[in-house]
């Protein structure tokens, strides 16, 4: 019996699971080639076009007022959307992980809805609600409040599209860790507020960071939903992605690519931040797994 | 009576965890809640701590004659020790132990130097002197559970509730720690309730044992009483007494 049990040493396993060399090389070549052709090449083209007329040609369009207002609006939208969706995402994650209530599964599905519905639909939804012909249209006109074709609409559309990120990143971490530490803190006399800051937040901070980075990137880069509610009013409701589109349609290629390159830099910064927080998250998961003794994990 | 539970029922969905349970724990007693998994023993302990609440208004919990049913966990000052320690992994051992003191409202909070002295003292009590700067991940299971105990004792609890406190430990450490707990209890006489599914553990260290099954109390008594006269067929079978007849 023991001879059979000891029969499969690591050597045999290597042969059994290793693919032939041509498969390994072929798949690697395909993967790298695909990434180079469809990801790296466009990125290179963007920067090449942006610097076609030298550094001066790159900087000039960044100085004009409409570009500046587009950058300003994009930063403003991100500054509002990221904190709001961080708080909302944490609350949604907390509610769905901590409590069992009727409609919990529905809420979980609802959190992800903006990911599987086209952003254009999100934009149209706000038109339907707040547009001139919309549900609240008459009331808004009577009270002289503009939401669509104004900055609030841009903020709302972006909120909608970027809501899932923080919640989706935090939920798996919360589920994996459970709530025993929170309960311990409660029995030690800590208020709910203190439990959140001292116990819950440190536990989920890397998942949250990861979600914030994704949320920020998407809120600055969102096009579809924003383009529906924006109304393209220059200097007022144009964000950076819309600005790129306008400049490109006006055959101002260098200007379009200059702003596009800024968005690409944002993407690269996001990639760095994402990689870094992913690593910390993986480490947190490992530490969490060690903190729970083996008997409890099975 | 130090802890009294009256007519407590608790359901989770369609599962009846506790069905009309009443129990009194004497001052200074060390009581064991013993039963198979699903018998409701942990739920009963959590109801005492304020981590779960009775389903209906008939169910009441009293600490030292005071009705604490409507108080949430953070107002009850019941020291609670969890099976898997539930230490705060991002804090040092000393910070873990100090947590309950730091959490007090400003006017009841001892000065920093006093908190430090008390933490030192408690680490001495649980025989972990000099380990205050370590993180929980750097300790063994037995050490972690003693940190959890020191942390619960720091709030000067009026009662001590332990949920399978030895459950996650290996056999040798488990045996040492439970004898240590018994000696500790003899010294302090703090009213304590612990949950276990291990009858040897229950009978070895508890003053009285409460045997539960399917959300109800089957029998309460000392080791001699329960073993001498099991009151229901379940108790006879659960304790394995039938084989001796």
mmCIF file of N, CA, C and O in Angstrom, chain B residues 105-183:
data_model
loop_
_atom_site.group_PDB
_atom_site.id
_atom_site.type_symbol
_atom_site.label_atom_id
_atom_site.label_comp_id
_atom_site.label_asym_id
_atom_site.label_seq_id
_atom_site.Cartn_x
_atom_site.Cartn_y
_atom_site.Cartn_z
ATOM 1 N N UNK B 105 -15.177 56.500 26.968
ATOM 2 C CA UNK B 105 -15.350 57.939 26.800
ATOM 3 C C UNK B 105 -14.322 58.693 27.647
ATOM 4 O O UNK B 105 -13.879 58.193 28.684
ATOM 5 N N UNK B 106 -13.940 59.860 27.143
ATOM 6 C CA UNK B 106 -12.811 60.589 27.724
ATOM 7 C C UNK B 106 -12.840 60.682 29.244
ATOM 8 O O UNK B 106 -11.832 60.494 29.922
ATOM 9 N N UNK B 107 -14.041 60.953 29.807
ATOM 10 C CA UNK B 107 -14.037 61.170 31.264
ATOM 11 C C UNK B 107 -13.847 59.893 32.068
ATOM 12 O O UNK B 107 -13.493 59.927 33.233
ATOM 13 N N UNK B 108 -14.066 58.723 31.449
ATOM 14 C CA UNK B 108 -13.827 57.460 32.158
ATOM 15 C C UNK B 108 -12.511 56.809 31.766
ATOM 16 O O UNK B 108 -12.184 55.731 32.233
ATOM 17 N N UNK B 109 -11.786 57.478 30.854
ATOM 18 C CA UNK B 109 -10.575 56.844 30.335
ATOM 19 C C UNK B 109 -9.395 57.123 31.262
ATOM 20 O O UNK B 109 -9.155 58.268 31.628
ATOM 21 N N UNK B 110 -8.678 56.071 31.666
ATOM 22 C CA UNK B 110 -7.512 56.306 32.511
ATOM 23 C C UNK B 110 -6.431 57.029 31.719
ATOM 24 O O UNK B 110 -6.411 56.929 30.494
ATOM 25 N N UNK B 111 -5.542 57.764 32.415
ATOM 26 C CA UNK B 111 -4.443 58.418 31.704
ATOM 27 C C UNK B 111 -3.531 57.379 31.026
ATOM 28 O O UNK B 111 -3.499 56.220 31.422
ATOM 29 N N UNK B 112 -2.801 57.865 29.999
ATOM 30 C CA UNK B 112 -1.971 56.964 29.184
ATOM 31 C C UNK B 112 -1.027 56.100 30.003
ATOM 32 O O UNK B 112 -0.888 54.892 29.771
ATOM 33 N N UNK B 113 -0.361 56.737 30.984
ATOM 34 C CA UNK B 113 0.620 56.004 31.786
ATOM 35 C C UNK B 113 -0.059 54.868 32.547
ATOM 36 O O UNK B 113 0.487 53.766 32.673
ATOM 37 N N UNK B 114 -1.272 55.148 33.017
ATOM 38 C CA UNK B 114 -1.982 54.126 33.781
ATOM 39 C C UNK B 114 -2.414 52.972 32.876
ATOM 40 O O UNK B 114 -2.337 51.799 33.259
ATOM 41 N N UNK B 115 -2.862 53.325 31.651
ATOM 42 C CA UNK B 115 -3.227 52.274 30.690
ATOM 43 C C UNK B 115 -2.020 51.385 30.437
ATOM 44 O O UNK B 115 -2.115 50.157 30.460
ATOM 45 N N UNK B 116 -0.858 52.018 30.239
ATOM 46 C CA UNK B 116 0.355 51.251 29.955
ATOM 47 C C UNK B 116 0.676 50.313 31.126
ATOM 48 O O UNK B 116 0.992 49.145 30.945
ATOM 49 N N UNK B 117 0.562 50.845 32.329
ATOM 50 C CA UNK B 117 0.866 50.037 33.513
ATOM 51 C C UNK B 117 -0.104 48.867 33.629
ATOM 52 O O UNK B 117 0.291 47.742 33.955
ATOM 53 N N UNK B 118 -1.374 49.147 33.315
ATOM 54 C CA UNK B 118 -2.376 48.084 33.431
ATOM 55 C C UNK B 118 -2.158 46.993 32.393
ATOM 56 O O UNK B 118 -2.341 45.805 32.663
ATOM 57 N N UNK B 119 -1.785 47.412 31.187
ATOM 58 C CA UNK B 119 -1.496 46.441 30.129
ATOM 59 C C UNK B 119 -0.321 45.563 30.567
ATOM 60 O O UNK B 119 -0.372 44.328 30.453
ATOM 61 N N UNK B 120 0.728 46.186 31.084
ATOM 62 C CA UNK B 120 1.895 45.433 31.574
ATOM 63 C C UNK B 120 1.465 44.407 32.621
ATOM 64 O O UNK B 120 1.835 43.241 32.574
ATOM 65 N N UNK B 121 0.650 44.892 33.568
ATOM 66 C CA UNK B 121 0.179 44.022 34.641
ATOM 67 C C UNK B 121 -0.595 42.831 34.082
ATOM 68 O O UNK B 121 -0.353 41.687 34.466
ATOM 69 N N UNK B 122 -1.523 43.103 33.136
ATOM 70 C CA UNK B 122 -2.358 42.034 32.577
ATOM 71 C C UNK B 122 -1.526 41.034 31.788
ATOM 72 O O UNK B 122 -1.780 39.827 31.841
ATOM 73 N N UNK B 123 -0.521 41.544 31.052
ATOM 74 C CA UNK B 123 0.352 40.623 30.321
ATOM 75 C C UNK B 123 1.098 39.723 31.308
ATOM 76 O O UNK B 123 1.360 38.560 31.024
ATOM 77 N N UNK B 124 1.393 40.269 32.482
ATOM 78 C CA UNK B 124 1.999 39.449 33.528
ATOM 79 C C UNK B 124 1.031 38.382 34.023
ATOM 80 O O UNK B 124 1.398 37.220 34.189
ATOM 81 N N UNK B 125 -0.228 38.777 34.212
ATOM 82 C CA UNK B 125 -1.247 37.848 34.694
ATOM 83 C C UNK B 125 -1.375 36.650 33.751
ATOM 84 O O UNK B 125 -1.495 35.509 34.180
ATOM 85 N N UNK B 126 -1.350 36.910 32.435
ATOM 86 C CA UNK B 126 -1.490 35.812 31.477
ATOM 87 C C UNK B 126 -0.132 35.265 31.037
ATOM 88 O O UNK B 126 -0.044 34.539 30.053
ATOM 89 N N UNK B 127 0.907 35.629 31.772
ATOM 90 C CA UNK B 127 2.257 35.094 31.550
ATOM 91 C C UNK B 127 2.799 35.388 30.156
ATOM 92 O O UNK B 127 3.343 34.513 29.483
ATOM 93 N N UNK B 128 2.611 36.623 29.722
ATOM 94 C CA UNK B 128 3.158 37.033 28.426
ATOM 95 C C UNK B 128 4.019 38.291 28.595
ATOM 96 O O UNK B 128 4.035 39.164 27.723
ATOM 97 N N UNK B 129 4.732 38.396 29.719
ATOM 98 C CA UNK B 129 5.556 39.580 29.969
ATOM 99 C C UNK B 129 6.532 39.780 28.818
ATOM 100 O O UNK B 129 7.113 38.817 28.312
ATOM 101 N N UNK B 130 6.681 41.043 28.418
ATOM 102 C CA UNK B 130 7.693 41.367 27.420
ATOM 103 C C UNK B 130 7.285 41.112 25.981
ATOM 104 O O UNK B 130 8.049 41.367 25.070
ATOM 105 N N UNK B 131 6.052 40.621 25.767
ATOM 106 C CA UNK B 131 5.631 40.358 24.385
ATOM 107 C C UNK B 131 4.698 41.445 23.845
ATOM 108 O O UNK B 131 4.108 41.308 22.783
ATOM 109 N N UNK B 132 4.590 42.556 24.589
ATOM 110 C CA UNK B 132 3.644 43.616 24.229
ATOM 111 C C UNK B 132 3.875 44.216 22.859
ATOM 112 O O UNK B 132 2.936 44.650 22.201
ATOM 113 N N UNK B 133 5.122 44.226 22.384
ATOM 114 C CA UNK B 133 5.422 44.870 21.102
ATOM 115 C C UNK B 133 5.221 43.939 19.917
ATOM 116 O O UNK B 133 5.300 44.361 18.776
ATOM 117 N N UNK B 134 4.960 42.661 20.191
ATOM 118 C CA UNK B 134 4.752 41.713 19.083
ATOM 119 C C UNK B 134 3.392 41.935 18.437
ATOM 120 O O UNK B 134 2.491 42.508 19.031
ATOM 121 N N UNK B 135 3.257 41.388 17.224
ATOM 122 C CA UNK B 135 1.950 41.367 16.573
ATOM 123 C C UNK B 135 1.334 39.982 16.746
ATOM 124 O O UNK B 135 2.069 38.993 16.887
ATOM 125 N N UNK B 136 -0.007 39.889 16.743
ATOM 126 C CA UNK B 136 -0.655 38.591 16.967
ATOM 127 C C UNK B 136 -0.114 37.486 16.060
ATOM 128 O O UNK B 136 0.021 36.340 16.483
ATOM 129 N N UNK B 137 0.206 37.827 14.797
ATOM 130 C CA UNK B 137 0.679 36.811 13.853
ATOM 131 C C UNK B 137 1.994 36.182 14.313
ATOM 132 O O UNK B 137 2.363 35.112 13.845
ATOM 133 N N UNK B 138 2.709 36.860 15.229
ATOM 134 C CA UNK B 138 3.998 36.346 15.689
ATOM 135 C C UNK B 138 3.877 35.467 16.925
ATOM 136 O O UNK B 138 4.889 35.070 17.498
ATOM 137 N N UNK B 139 2.641 35.194 17.344
ATOM 138 C CA UNK B 139 2.436 34.395 18.559
ATOM 139 C C UNK B 139 1.870 33.016 18.226
ATOM 140 O O UNK B 139 1.267 32.820 17.177
ATOM 141 N N UNK B 140 2.055 32.085 19.158
ATOM 142 C CA UNK B 140 1.438 30.767 19.001
ATOM 143 C C UNK B 140 -0.043 30.841 19.370
ATOM 144 O O UNK B 140 -0.506 31.833 19.939
ATOM 145 N N UNK B 141 -0.784 29.778 19.052
ATOM 146 C CA UNK B 141 -2.218 29.762 19.341
ATOM 147 C C UNK B 141 -2.520 29.970 20.815
ATOM 148 O O UNK B 141 -3.380 30.764 21.180
ATOM 149 N N UNK B 142 -1.792 29.260 21.674
ATOM 150 C CA UNK B 142 -2.017 29.381 23.117
ATOM 151 C C UNK B 142 -1.731 30.794 23.607
ATOM 152 O O UNK B 142 -2.467 31.333 24.437
ATOM 153 N N UNK B 143 -0.665 31.399 23.044
ATOM 154 C CA UNK B 143 -0.328 32.768 23.432
ATOM 155 C C UNK B 143 -1.400 33.743 22.963
ATOM 156 O O UNK B 143 -1.794 34.648 23.692
ATOM 157 N N UNK B 144 -1.894 33.517 21.746
ATOM 158 C CA UNK B 144 -2.935 34.415 21.213
ATOM 159 C C UNK B 144 -4.178 34.370 22.091
ATOM 160 O O UNK B 144 -4.789 35.390 22.370
ATOM 161 N N UNK B 145 -4.542 33.149 22.521
ATOM 162 C CA UNK B 145 -5.755 33.046 23.313
ATOM 163 C C UNK B 145 -5.564 33.742 24.661
ATOM 164 O O UNK B 145 -6.502 34.314 25.213
ATOM 165 N N UNK B 146 -4.325 33.717 25.179
ATOM 166 C CA UNK B 146 -4.101 34.422 26.450
ATOM 167 C C UNK B 146 -4.118 35.935 26.259
ATOM 168 O O UNK B 146 -4.533 36.674 27.149
ATOM 169 N N UNK B 147 -3.666 36.402 25.075
ATOM 170 C CA UNK B 147 -3.803 37.834 24.770
ATOM 171 C C UNK B 147 -5.286 38.204 24.740
ATOM 172 O O UNK B 147 -5.693 39.221 25.304
ATOM 173 N N UNK B 148 -6.079 37.341 24.086
ATOM 174 C CA UNK B 148 -7.524 37.606 24.003
ATOM 175 C C UNK B 148 -8.134 37.684 25.404
ATOM 176 O O UNK B 148 -8.995 38.518 25.678
ATOM 177 N N UNK B 149 -7.656 36.829 26.287
ATOM 178 C CA UNK B 149 -8.155 36.831 27.663
ATOM 179 C C UNK B 149 -7.754 38.116 28.382
ATOM 180 O O UNK B 149 -8.578 38.759 29.046
ATOM 181 N N UNK B 150 -6.476 38.507 28.223
ATOM 182 C CA UNK B 150 -5.999 39.750 28.850
ATOM 183 C C UNK B 150 -6.794 40.940 28.324
ATOM 184 O O UNK B 150 -7.157 41.843 29.079
ATOM 185 N N UNK B 151 -7.097 40.919 27.028
ATOM 186 C CA UNK B 151 -7.843 42.010 26.413
ATOM 187 C C UNK B 151 -9.253 42.099 27.005
ATOM 188 O O UNK B 151 -9.759 43.189 27.288
ATOM 189 N N UNK B 152 -9.874 40.918 27.222
ATOM 190 C CA UNK B 152 -11.218 40.911 27.809
ATOM 191 C C UNK B 152 -11.176 41.350 29.274
ATOM 192 O O UNK B 152 -12.084 42.026 29.756
ATOM 193 N N UNK B 153 -10.100 40.987 29.994
ATOM 194 C CA UNK B 153 -9.996 41.341 31.414
ATOM 195 C C UNK B 153 -9.711 42.821 31.618
ATOM 196 O O UNK B 153 -10.017 43.378 32.668
ATOM 197 N N UNK B 154 -9.117 43.468 30.591
ATOM 198 C CA UNK B 154 -8.714 44.870 30.726
ATOM 199 C C UNK B 154 -9.897 45.776 31.031
ATOM 200 O O UNK B 154 -9.744 46.789 31.692
ATOM 201 N N UNK B 155 -11.085 45.428 30.542
ATOM 202 C CA UNK B 155 -12.242 46.303 30.772
ATOM 203 C C UNK B 155 -12.870 46.038 32.143
ATOM 204 O O UNK B 155 -13.939 46.549 32.435
ATOM 205 N N UNK B 156 -12.204 45.260 32.988
ATOM 206 C CA UNK B 156 -12.734 44.879 34.298
ATOM 207 C C UNK B 156 -14.169 44.396 34.158
ATOM 208 O O UNK B 156 -15.098 44.996 34.696
ATOM 209 N N UNK B 157 -14.350 43.308 33.408
ATOM 210 C CA UNK B 157 -15.700 42.859 33.088
ATOM 211 C C UNK B 157 -16.428 42.372 34.327
ATOM 212 O O UNK B 157 -15.806 41.869 35.260
ATOM 213 N N UNK B 158 -17.758 42.544 34.323
ATOM 214 C CA UNK B 158 -18.545 42.051 35.461
ATOM 215 C C UNK B 158 -18.769 40.551 35.324
ATOM 216 O O UNK B 158 -19.007 39.866 36.307
ATOM 217 N N UNK B 159 -18.723 40.040 34.096
ATOM 218 C CA UNK B 159 -18.784 38.595 33.861
ATOM 219 C C UNK B 159 -17.841 38.267 32.711
ATOM 220 O O UNK B 159 -17.492 39.132 31.911
ATOM 221 N N UNK B 160 -17.413 37.012 32.629
ATOM 222 C CA UNK B 160 -16.503 36.598 31.571
ATOM 223 C C UNK B 160 -17.168 35.479 30.778
ATOM 224 O O UNK B 160 -17.631 34.482 31.343
ATOM 225 N N UNK B 161 -17.267 35.672 29.453
ATOM 226 C CA UNK B 161 -17.932 34.703 28.583
ATOM 227 C C UNK B 161 -16.911 34.165 27.584
ATOM 228 O O UNK B 161 -16.247 34.935 26.898
ATOM 229 N N UNK B 162 -16.770 32.838 27.524
ATOM 230 C CA UNK B 162 -15.754 32.255 26.655
ATOM 231 C C UNK B 162 -16.402 31.262 25.683
ATOM 232 O O UNK B 162 -17.046 30.306 26.110
ATOM 233 N N UNK B 163 -16.222 31.514 24.387
ATOM 234 C CA UNK B 163 -16.835 30.673 23.360
ATOM 235 C C UNK B 163 -15.810 29.665 22.841
ATOM 236 O O UNK B 163 -14.907 30.047 22.105
ATOM 237 N N UNK B 164 -15.924 28.414 23.224
ATOM 238 C CA UNK B 164 -14.973 27.364 22.835
ATOM 239 C C UNK B 164 -13.537 27.877 22.940
ATOM 240 O O UNK B 164 -12.783 27.853 21.966
ATOM 241 N N UNK B 165 -13.138 28.353 24.132
ATOM 242 C CA UNK B 165 -11.856 29.054 24.218
ATOM 243 C C UNK B 165 -10.658 28.157 23.900
ATOM 244 O O UNK B 165 -9.592 28.657 23.558
ATOM 245 N N UNK B 166 -10.836 26.861 24.008
ATOM 246 C CA UNK B 166 -9.696 25.966 23.760
ATOM 247 C C UNK B 166 -9.844 25.229 22.431
ATOM 248 O O UNK B 166 -9.018 24.406 22.074
ATOM 249 N N UNK B 167 -10.924 25.533 21.710
ATOM 250 C CA UNK B 167 -11.293 24.763 20.524
ATOM 251 C C UNK B 167 -10.254 24.751 19.421
ATOM 252 O O UNK B 167 -10.135 23.783 18.690
ATOM 253 N N UNK B 168 -9.505 25.858 19.279
ATOM 254 C CA UNK B 168 -8.581 25.950 18.157
ATOM 255 C C UNK B 168 -7.164 25.534 18.535
ATOM 256 O O UNK B 168 -6.241 25.691 17.750
ATOM 257 N N UNK B 169 -6.989 25.012 19.754
ATOM 258 C CA UNK B 169 -5.633 24.716 20.232
ATOM 259 C C UNK B 169 -5.342 23.223 20.145
ATOM 260 O O UNK B 169 -6.251 22.394 20.152
ATOM 261 N N UNK B 170 -4.057 22.878 20.081
ATOM 262 C CA UNK B 170 -3.743 21.444 20.045
ATOM 263 C C UNK B 170 -3.875 20.847 21.451
ATOM 264 O O UNK B 170 -3.945 21.553 22.454
ATOM 265 N N UNK B 171 -3.909 19.526 21.517
ATOM 266 C CA UNK B 171 -4.324 18.829 22.738
ATOM 267 C C UNK B 171 -3.514 19.223 23.975
ATOM 268 O O UNK B 171 -4.068 19.448 25.050
ATOM 269 N N UNK B 172 -2.207 19.338 23.814
ATOM 270 C CA UNK B 172 -1.346 19.600 24.970
ATOM 271 C C UNK B 172 -1.598 21.007 25.520
ATOM 272 O O UNK B 172 -1.830 21.197 26.716
ATOM 273 N N UNK B 173 -1.582 21.996 24.596
ATOM 274 C CA UNK B 173 -1.789 23.392 25.003
ATOM 275 C C UNK B 173 -3.182 23.549 25.601
ATOM 276 O O UNK B 173 -3.388 24.249 26.589
ATOM 277 N N UNK B 174 -4.131 22.860 25.017
ATOM 278 C CA UNK B 174 -5.513 22.904 25.466
ATOM 279 C C UNK B 174 -5.614 22.472 26.926
ATOM 280 O O UNK B 174 -6.249 23.115 27.750
ATOM 281 N N UNK B 175 -4.942 21.398 27.257
ATOM 282 C CA UNK B 175 -4.985 20.856 28.609
ATOM 283 C C UNK B 175 -4.350 21.832 29.604
ATOM 284 O O UNK B 175 -4.900 22.119 30.670
ATOM 285 N N UNK B 176 -3.188 22.383 29.211
ATOM 286 C CA UNK B 176 -2.496 23.342 30.085
ATOM 287 C C UNK B 176 -3.359 24.579 30.312
ATOM 288 O O UNK B 176 -3.522 25.034 31.444
ATOM 289 N N UNK B 177 -3.914 25.092 29.194
ATOM 290 C CA UNK B 177 -4.640 26.351 29.297
ATOM 291 C C UNK B 177 -5.914 26.188 30.126
ATOM 292 O O UNK B 177 -6.291 27.065 30.899
ATOM 293 N N UNK B 178 -6.569 25.026 30.014
ATOM 294 C CA UNK B 178 -7.813 24.905 30.774
ATOM 295 C C UNK B 178 -7.544 24.763 32.266
ATOM 296 O O UNK B 178 -8.314 25.269 33.073
ATOM 297 N N UNK B 179 -6.419 24.127 32.637
ATOM 298 C CA UNK B 179 -6.084 24.091 34.055
ATOM 299 C C UNK B 179 -5.687 25.473 34.556
ATOM 300 O O UNK B 179 -6.022 25.872 35.677
ATOM 301 N N UNK B 180 -5.008 26.199 33.670
ATOM 302 C CA UNK B 180 -4.620 27.561 34.031
ATOM 303 C C UNK B 180 -5.861 28.416 34.259
ATOM 304 O O UNK B 180 -5.943 29.190 35.211
ATOM 305 N N UNK B 181 -6.860 28.262 33.364
ATOM 306 C CA UNK B 181 -8.115 29.018 33.499
ATOM 307 C C UNK B 181 -8.797 28.698 34.836
ATOM 308 O O UNK B 181 -9.307 29.565 35.526
ATOM 309 N N UNK B 182 -8.790 27.428 35.196
ATOM 310 C CA UNK B 182 -9.425 27.025 36.456
ATOM 311 C C UNK B 182 -8.726 27.697 37.647
ATOM 312 O O UNK B 182 -9.368 28.240 38.534
ATOM 313 N N UNK B 183 -7.388 27.666 37.630
ATOM 314 C CA UNK B 183 -6.643 28.303 38.731
ATOM 315 C C UNK B 183 -6.889 29.804 38.752
ATOM 316 O O UNK B 183 -7.072 30.420 39.801
#
